[in-house]
PDB file of C-alpha atoms in Angstrom:
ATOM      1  CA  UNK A   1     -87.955-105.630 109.432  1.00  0.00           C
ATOM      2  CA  UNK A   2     -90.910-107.643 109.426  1.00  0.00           C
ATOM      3  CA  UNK A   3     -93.774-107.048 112.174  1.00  0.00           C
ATOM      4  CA  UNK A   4     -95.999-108.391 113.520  1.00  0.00           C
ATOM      5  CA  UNK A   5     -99.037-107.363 115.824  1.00  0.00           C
ATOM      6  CA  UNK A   6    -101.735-108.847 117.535  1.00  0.00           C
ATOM      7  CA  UNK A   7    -104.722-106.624 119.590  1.00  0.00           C
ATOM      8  CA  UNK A   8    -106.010-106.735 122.001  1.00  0.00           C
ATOM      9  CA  UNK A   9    -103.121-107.567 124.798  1.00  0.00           C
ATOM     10  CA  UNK A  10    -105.334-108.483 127.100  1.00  0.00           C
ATOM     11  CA  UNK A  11    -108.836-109.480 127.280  1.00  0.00           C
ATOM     12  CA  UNK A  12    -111.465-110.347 130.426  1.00  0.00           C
ATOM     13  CA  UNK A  13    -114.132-112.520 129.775  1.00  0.00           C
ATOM     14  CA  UNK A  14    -116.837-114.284 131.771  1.00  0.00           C
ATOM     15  CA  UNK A  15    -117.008-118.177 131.565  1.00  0.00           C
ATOM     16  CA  UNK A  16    -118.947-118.890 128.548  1.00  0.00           C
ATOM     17  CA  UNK A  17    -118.382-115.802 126.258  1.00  0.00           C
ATOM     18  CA  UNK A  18    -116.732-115.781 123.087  1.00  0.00           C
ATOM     19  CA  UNK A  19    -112.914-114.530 122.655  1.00  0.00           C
ATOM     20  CA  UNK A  20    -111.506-113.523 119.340  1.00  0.00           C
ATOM     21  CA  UNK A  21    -107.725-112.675 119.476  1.00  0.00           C
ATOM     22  CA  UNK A  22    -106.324-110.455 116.052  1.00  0.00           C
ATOM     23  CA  UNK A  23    -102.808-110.718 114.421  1.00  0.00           C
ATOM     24  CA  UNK A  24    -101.473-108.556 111.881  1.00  0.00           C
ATOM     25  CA  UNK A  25     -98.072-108.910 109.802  1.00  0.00           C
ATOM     26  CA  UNK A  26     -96.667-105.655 107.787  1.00  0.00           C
ATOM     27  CA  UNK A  27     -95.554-108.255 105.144  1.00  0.00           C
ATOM     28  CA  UNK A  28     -97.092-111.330 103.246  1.00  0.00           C
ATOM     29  CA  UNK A  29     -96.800-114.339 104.946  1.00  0.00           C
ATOM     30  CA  UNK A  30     -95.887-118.007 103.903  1.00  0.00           C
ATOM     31  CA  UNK A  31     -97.638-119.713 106.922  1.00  0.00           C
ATOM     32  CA  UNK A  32     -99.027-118.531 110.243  1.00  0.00           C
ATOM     33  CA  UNK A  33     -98.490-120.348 113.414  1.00  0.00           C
ATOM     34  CA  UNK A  34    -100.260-119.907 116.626  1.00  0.00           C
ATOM     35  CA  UNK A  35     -98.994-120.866 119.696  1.00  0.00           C
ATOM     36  CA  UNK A  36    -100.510-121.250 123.656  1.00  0.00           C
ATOM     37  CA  UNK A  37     -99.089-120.291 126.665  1.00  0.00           C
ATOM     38  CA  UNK A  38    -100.528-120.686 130.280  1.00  0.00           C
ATOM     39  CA  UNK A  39     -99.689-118.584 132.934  1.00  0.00           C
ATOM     40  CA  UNK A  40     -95.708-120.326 134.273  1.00  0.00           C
ATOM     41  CA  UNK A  41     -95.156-122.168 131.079  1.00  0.00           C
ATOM     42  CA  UNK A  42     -93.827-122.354 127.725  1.00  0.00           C
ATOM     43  CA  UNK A  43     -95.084-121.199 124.241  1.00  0.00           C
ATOM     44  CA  UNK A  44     -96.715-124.517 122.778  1.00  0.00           C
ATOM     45  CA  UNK A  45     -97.914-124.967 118.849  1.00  0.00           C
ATOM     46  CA  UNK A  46    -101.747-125.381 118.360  1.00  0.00           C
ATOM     47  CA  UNK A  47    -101.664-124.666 114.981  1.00  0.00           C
ATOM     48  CA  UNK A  48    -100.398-123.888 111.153  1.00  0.00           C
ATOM     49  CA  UNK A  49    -102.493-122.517 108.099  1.00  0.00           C
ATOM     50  CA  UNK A  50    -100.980-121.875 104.971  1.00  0.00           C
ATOM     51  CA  UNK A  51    -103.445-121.452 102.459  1.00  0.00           C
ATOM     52  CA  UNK A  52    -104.857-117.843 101.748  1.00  0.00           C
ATOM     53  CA  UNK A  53    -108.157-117.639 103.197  1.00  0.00           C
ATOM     54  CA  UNK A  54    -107.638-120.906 104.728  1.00  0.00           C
ATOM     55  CA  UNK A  55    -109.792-121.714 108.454  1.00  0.00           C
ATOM     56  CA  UNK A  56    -109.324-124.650 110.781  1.00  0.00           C
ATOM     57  CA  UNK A  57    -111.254-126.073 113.540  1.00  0.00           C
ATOM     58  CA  UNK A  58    -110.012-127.370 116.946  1.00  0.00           C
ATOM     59  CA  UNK A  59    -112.698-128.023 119.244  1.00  0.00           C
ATOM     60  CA  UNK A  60    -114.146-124.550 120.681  1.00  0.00           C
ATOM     61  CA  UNK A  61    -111.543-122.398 118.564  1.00  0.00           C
ATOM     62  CA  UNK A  62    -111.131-121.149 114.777  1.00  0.00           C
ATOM     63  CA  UNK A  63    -108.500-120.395 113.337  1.00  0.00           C
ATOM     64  CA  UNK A  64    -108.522-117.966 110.052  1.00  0.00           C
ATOM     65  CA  UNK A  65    -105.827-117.112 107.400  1.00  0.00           C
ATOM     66  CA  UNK A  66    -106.825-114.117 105.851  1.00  0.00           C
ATOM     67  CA  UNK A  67    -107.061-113.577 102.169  1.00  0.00           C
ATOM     68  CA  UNK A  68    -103.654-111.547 101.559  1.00  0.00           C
ATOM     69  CA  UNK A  69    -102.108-113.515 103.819  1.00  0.00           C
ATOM     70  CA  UNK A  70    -100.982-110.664 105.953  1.00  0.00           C
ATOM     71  CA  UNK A  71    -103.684-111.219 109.228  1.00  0.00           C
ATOM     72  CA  UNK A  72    -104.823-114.156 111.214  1.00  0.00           C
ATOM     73  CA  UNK A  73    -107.475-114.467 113.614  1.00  0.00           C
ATOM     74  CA  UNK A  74    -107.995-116.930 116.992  1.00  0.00           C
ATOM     75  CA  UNK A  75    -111.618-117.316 117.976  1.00  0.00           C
ATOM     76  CA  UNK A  76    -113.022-119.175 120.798  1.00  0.00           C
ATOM     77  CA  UNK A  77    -116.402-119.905 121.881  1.00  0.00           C
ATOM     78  CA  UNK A  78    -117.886-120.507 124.965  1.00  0.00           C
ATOM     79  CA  UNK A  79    -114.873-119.613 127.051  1.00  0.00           C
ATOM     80  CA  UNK A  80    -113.661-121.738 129.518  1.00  0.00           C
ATOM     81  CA  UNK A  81    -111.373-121.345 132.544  1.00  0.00           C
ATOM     82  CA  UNK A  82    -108.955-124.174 130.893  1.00  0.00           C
ATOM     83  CA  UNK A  83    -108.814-121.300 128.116  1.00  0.00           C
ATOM     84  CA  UNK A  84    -106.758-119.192 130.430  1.00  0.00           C
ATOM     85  CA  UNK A  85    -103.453-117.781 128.885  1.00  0.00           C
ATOM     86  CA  UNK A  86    -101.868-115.833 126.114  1.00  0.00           C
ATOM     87  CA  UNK A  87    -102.212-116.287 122.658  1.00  0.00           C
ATOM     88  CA  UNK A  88     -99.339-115.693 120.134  1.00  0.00           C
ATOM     89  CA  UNK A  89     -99.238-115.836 116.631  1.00  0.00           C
ATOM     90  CA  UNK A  90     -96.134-116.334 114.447  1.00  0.00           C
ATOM     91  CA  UNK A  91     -95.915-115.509 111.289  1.00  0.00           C
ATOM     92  CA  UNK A  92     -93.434-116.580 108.924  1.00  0.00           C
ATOM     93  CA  UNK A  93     -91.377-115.479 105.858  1.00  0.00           C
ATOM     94  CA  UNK A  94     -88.518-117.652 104.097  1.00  0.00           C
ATOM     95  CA  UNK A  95     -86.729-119.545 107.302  1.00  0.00           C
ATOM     96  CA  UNK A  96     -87.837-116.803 109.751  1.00  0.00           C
ATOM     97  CA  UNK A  97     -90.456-116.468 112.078  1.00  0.00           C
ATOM     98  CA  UNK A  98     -91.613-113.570 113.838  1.00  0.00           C
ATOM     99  CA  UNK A  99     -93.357-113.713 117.167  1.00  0.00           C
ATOM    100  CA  UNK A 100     -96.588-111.704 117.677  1.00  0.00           C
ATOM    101  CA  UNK A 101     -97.246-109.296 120.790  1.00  0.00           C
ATOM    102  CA  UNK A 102     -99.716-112.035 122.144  1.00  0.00           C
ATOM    103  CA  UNK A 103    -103.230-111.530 123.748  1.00  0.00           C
ATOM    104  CA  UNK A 104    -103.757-112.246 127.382  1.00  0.00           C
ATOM    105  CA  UNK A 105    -106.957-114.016 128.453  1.00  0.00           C
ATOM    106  CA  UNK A 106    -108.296-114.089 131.326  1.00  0.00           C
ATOM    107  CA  UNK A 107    -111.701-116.140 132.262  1.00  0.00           C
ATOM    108  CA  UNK A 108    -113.865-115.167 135.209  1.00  0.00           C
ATOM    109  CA  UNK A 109    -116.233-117.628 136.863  1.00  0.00           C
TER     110      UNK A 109
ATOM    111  CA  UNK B   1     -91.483-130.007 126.693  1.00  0.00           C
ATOM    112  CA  UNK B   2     -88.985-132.574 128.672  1.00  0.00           C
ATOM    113  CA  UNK B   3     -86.972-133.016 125.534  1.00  0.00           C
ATOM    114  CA  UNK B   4     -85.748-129.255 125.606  1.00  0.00           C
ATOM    115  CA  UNK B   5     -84.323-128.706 128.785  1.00  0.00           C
ATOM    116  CA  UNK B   6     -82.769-125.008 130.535  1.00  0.00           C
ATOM    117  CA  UNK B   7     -80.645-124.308 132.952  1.00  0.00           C
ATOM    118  CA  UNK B   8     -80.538-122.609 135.544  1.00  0.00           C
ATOM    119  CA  UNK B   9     -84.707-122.544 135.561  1.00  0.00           C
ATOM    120  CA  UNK B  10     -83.785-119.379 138.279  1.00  0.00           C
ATOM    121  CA  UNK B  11     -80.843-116.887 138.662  1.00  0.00           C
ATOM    122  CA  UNK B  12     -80.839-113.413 140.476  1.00  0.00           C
ATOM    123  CA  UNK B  13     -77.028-111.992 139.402  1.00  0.00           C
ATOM    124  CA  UNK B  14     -75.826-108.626 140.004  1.00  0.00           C
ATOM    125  CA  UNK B  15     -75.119-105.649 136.924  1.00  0.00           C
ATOM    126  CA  UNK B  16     -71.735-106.374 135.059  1.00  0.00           C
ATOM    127  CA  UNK B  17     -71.508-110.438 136.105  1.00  0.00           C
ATOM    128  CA  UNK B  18     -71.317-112.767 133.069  1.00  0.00           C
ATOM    129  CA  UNK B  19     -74.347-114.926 132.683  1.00  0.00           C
ATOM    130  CA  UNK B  20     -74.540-118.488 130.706  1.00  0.00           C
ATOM    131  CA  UNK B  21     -78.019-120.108 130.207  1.00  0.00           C
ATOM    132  CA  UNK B  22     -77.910-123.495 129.063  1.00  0.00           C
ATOM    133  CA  UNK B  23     -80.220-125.116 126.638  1.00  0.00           C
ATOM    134  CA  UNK B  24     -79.989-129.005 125.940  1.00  0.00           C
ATOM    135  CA  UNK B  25     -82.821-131.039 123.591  1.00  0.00           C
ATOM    136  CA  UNK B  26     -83.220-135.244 123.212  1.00  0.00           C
ATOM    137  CA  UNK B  27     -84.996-134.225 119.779  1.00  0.00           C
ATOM    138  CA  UNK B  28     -82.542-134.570 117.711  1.00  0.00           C
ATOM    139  CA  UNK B  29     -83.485-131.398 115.736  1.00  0.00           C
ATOM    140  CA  UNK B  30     -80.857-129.374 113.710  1.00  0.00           C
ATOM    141  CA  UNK B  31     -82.255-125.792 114.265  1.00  0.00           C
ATOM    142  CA  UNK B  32     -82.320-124.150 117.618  1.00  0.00           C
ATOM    143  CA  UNK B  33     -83.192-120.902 118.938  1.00  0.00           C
ATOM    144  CA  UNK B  34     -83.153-118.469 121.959  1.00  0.00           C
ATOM    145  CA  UNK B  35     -86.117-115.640 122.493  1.00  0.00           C
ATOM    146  CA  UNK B  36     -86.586-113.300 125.571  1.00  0.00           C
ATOM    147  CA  UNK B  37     -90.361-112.388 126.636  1.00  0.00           C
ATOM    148  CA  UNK B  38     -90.887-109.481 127.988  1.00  0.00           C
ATOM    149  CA  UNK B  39     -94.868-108.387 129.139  1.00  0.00           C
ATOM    150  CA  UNK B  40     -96.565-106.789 126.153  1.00  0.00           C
ATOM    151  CA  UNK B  41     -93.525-107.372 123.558  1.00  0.00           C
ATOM    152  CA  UNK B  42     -93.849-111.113 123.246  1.00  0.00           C
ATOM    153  CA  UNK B  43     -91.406-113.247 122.252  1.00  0.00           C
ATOM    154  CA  UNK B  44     -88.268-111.335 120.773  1.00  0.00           C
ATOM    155  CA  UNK B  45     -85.369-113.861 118.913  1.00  0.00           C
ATOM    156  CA  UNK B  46     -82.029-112.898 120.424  1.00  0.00           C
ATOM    157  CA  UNK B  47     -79.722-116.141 118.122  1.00  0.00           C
ATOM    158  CA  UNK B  48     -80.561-118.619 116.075  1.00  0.00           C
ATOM    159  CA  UNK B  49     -78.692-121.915 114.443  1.00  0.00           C
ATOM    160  CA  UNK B  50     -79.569-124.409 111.696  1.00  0.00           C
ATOM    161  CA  UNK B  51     -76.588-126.640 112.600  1.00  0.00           C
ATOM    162  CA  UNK B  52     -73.501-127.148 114.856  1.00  0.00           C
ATOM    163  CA  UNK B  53     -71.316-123.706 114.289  1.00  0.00           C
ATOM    164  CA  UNK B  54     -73.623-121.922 112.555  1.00  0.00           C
ATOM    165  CA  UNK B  55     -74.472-118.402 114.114  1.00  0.00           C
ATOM    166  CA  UNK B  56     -77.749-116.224 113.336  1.00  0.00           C
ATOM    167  CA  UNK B  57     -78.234-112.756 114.313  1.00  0.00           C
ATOM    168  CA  UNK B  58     -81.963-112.395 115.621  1.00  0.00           C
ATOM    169  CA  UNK B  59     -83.208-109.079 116.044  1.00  0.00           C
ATOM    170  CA  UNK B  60     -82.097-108.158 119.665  1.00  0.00           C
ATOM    171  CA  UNK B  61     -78.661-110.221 119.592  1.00  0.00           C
ATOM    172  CA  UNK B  62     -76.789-106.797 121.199  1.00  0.00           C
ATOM    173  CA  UNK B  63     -75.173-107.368 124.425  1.00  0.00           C
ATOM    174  CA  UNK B  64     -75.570-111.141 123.934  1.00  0.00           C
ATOM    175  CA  UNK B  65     -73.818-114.145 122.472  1.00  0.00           C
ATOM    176  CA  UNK B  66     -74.228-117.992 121.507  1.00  0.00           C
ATOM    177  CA  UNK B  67     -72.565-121.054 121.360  1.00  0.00           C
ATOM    178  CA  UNK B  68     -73.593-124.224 119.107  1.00  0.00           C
ATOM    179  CA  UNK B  69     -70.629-126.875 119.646  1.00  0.00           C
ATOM    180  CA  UNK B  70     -72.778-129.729 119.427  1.00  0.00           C
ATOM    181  CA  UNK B  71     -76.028-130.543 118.126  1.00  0.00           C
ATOM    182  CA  UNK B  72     -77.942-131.336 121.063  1.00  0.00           C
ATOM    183  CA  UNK B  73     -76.069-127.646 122.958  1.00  0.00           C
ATOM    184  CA  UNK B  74     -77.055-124.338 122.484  1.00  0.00           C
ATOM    185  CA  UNK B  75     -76.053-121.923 125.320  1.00  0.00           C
ATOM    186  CA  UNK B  76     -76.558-118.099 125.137  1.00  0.00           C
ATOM    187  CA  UNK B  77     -74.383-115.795 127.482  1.00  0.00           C
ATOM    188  CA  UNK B  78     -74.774-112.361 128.811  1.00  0.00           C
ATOM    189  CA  UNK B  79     -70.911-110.817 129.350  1.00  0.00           C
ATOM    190  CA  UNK B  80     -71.752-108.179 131.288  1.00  0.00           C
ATOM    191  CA  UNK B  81     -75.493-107.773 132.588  1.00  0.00           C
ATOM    192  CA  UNK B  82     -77.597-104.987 133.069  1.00  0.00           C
ATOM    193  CA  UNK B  83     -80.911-104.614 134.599  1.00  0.00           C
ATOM    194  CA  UNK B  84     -82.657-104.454 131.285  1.00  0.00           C
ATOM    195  CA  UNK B  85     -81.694-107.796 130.235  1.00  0.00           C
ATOM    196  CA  UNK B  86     -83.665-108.734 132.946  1.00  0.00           C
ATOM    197  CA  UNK B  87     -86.456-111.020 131.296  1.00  0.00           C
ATOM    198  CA  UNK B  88     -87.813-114.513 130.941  1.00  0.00           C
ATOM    199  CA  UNK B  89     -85.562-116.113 128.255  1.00  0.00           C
ATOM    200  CA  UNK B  90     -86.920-119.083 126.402  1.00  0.00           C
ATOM    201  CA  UNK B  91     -85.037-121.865 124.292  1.00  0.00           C
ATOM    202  CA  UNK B  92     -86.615-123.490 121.066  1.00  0.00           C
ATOM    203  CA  UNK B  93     -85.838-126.825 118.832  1.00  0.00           C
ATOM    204  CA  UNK B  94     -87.237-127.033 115.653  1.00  0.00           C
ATOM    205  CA  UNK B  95     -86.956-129.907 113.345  1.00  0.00           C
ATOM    206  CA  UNK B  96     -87.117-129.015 109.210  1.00  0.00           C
ATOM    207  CA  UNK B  97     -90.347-127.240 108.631  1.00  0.00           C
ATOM    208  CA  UNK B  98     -91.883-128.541 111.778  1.00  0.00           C
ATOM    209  CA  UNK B  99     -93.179-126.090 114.718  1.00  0.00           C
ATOM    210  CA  UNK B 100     -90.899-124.845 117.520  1.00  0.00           C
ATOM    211  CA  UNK B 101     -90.765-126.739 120.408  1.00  0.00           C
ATOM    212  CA  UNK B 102     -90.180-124.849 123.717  1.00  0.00           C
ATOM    213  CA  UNK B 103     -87.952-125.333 126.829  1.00  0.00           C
ATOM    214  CA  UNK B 104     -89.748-124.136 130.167  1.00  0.00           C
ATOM    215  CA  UNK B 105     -88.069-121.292 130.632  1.00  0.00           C
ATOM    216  CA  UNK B 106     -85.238-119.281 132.091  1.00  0.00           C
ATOM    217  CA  UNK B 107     -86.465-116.428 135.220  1.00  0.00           C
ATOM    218  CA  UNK B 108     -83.057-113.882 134.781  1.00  0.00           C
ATOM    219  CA  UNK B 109     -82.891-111.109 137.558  1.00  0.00           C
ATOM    220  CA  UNK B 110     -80.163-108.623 136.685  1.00  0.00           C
ATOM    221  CA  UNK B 111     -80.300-106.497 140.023  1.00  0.00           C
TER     222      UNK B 111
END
């Protein structure tokens, strides 16, 4: 069945790096979702892109579709500590969508 | 998210008890789903439904099972837990092609 894989797990930063979070699907994908969770809550949406080599802006973070459609990528600049949590993308084919691994950030003052 | 609401938020339960976790939503949405997260395997779909009485398979639905009797009810039970089924177990509304909305979150302890 479809996968889906995002690298690193988990990544350290100091306040004020950059952070760039990877996501990988073994098959083509009709859209890729990426969601936000802090550390106690719930999964919530930040974004969709559709469009093959498609990027979108949200403040400090980018969000890329690649070409093929088969791998996404999260960027953020500048870390901050309000950036704290893991990252999961969700990529989806037909009426089903398939959870990535996710990518733990942490920010150090 | 308020408008997707679990119970019990908690439960510690011993190997071979039957478990139900409750998942209610105000949203109105037709399609509902249940995932476990585990550390380092993210979120895994257990059931899904598109509509009152209709039953999806997700990809880890062994040793579990759902219920959809209304449209605002989805409740996902465990007959006979184990240890491994031990997880954080999430519930999700979704309305057409919209994104997933999440519940807060179910703690299971299967001692």
């Amino acid at each position: 069945g479809q996968q889906v894989m995002q690298i690193p797990q988990y990544q350290h930063v100091q306040e004020g790096e950059d952070f760039t979070t990877y996501c990988n699907s073994s098959t083509t994908l009709s859209n890729i979702q990426w969601y936000k969770q802090r550390p106690g809550g719930h999964p919530v949406f930040l974004i969709q892109l559709v469009k093959s080599g498609e990027v979108k802006k949200q403040k400090r973070l980018t969000f890329q579709f690649g070409e093929a459609k088969k791998n996404s990528s999260l960027h953020i600049t500048a870390t901050q500590t309000t950036d704290v949590g893991t990252y999961f993308c969700a990529g989806k084919v037909g009426d089903k969508l398939t959870f990535g691994t996710g990518t733990q950030l942490k920010v150090e003052l | 998210d308020a408008d997707v609401t679990q119970t019990p938020r908690n439960r510690i339960t011993k190997t071979g008890k039957r478990i139900m976790l409750e998942c209610s939503q105000t949203k109105g949405h037709d399609r509902m789903y249940w995932y476990r997260q585990d550390p380092g395997l993210g979120l895994r779909l257990i059931y899904y439904s598109f509509d009152v009485k209709d039953i999806n398979k997700g990809e880890i639905s062994d040793g579990y099972s759902v219920s959809r009797q209304a449209q605002a009810k989805f409740s996902l039970s465990l007959e006979s837990a184990i240890p491994n089924q031990t997880a954080l177990y999430f519930c999700a509304t979704q309305g057409g092609n919209q994104p997933q909305h999440f519940g807060d979150g179910t703690r299971l302890s299967i001692l």
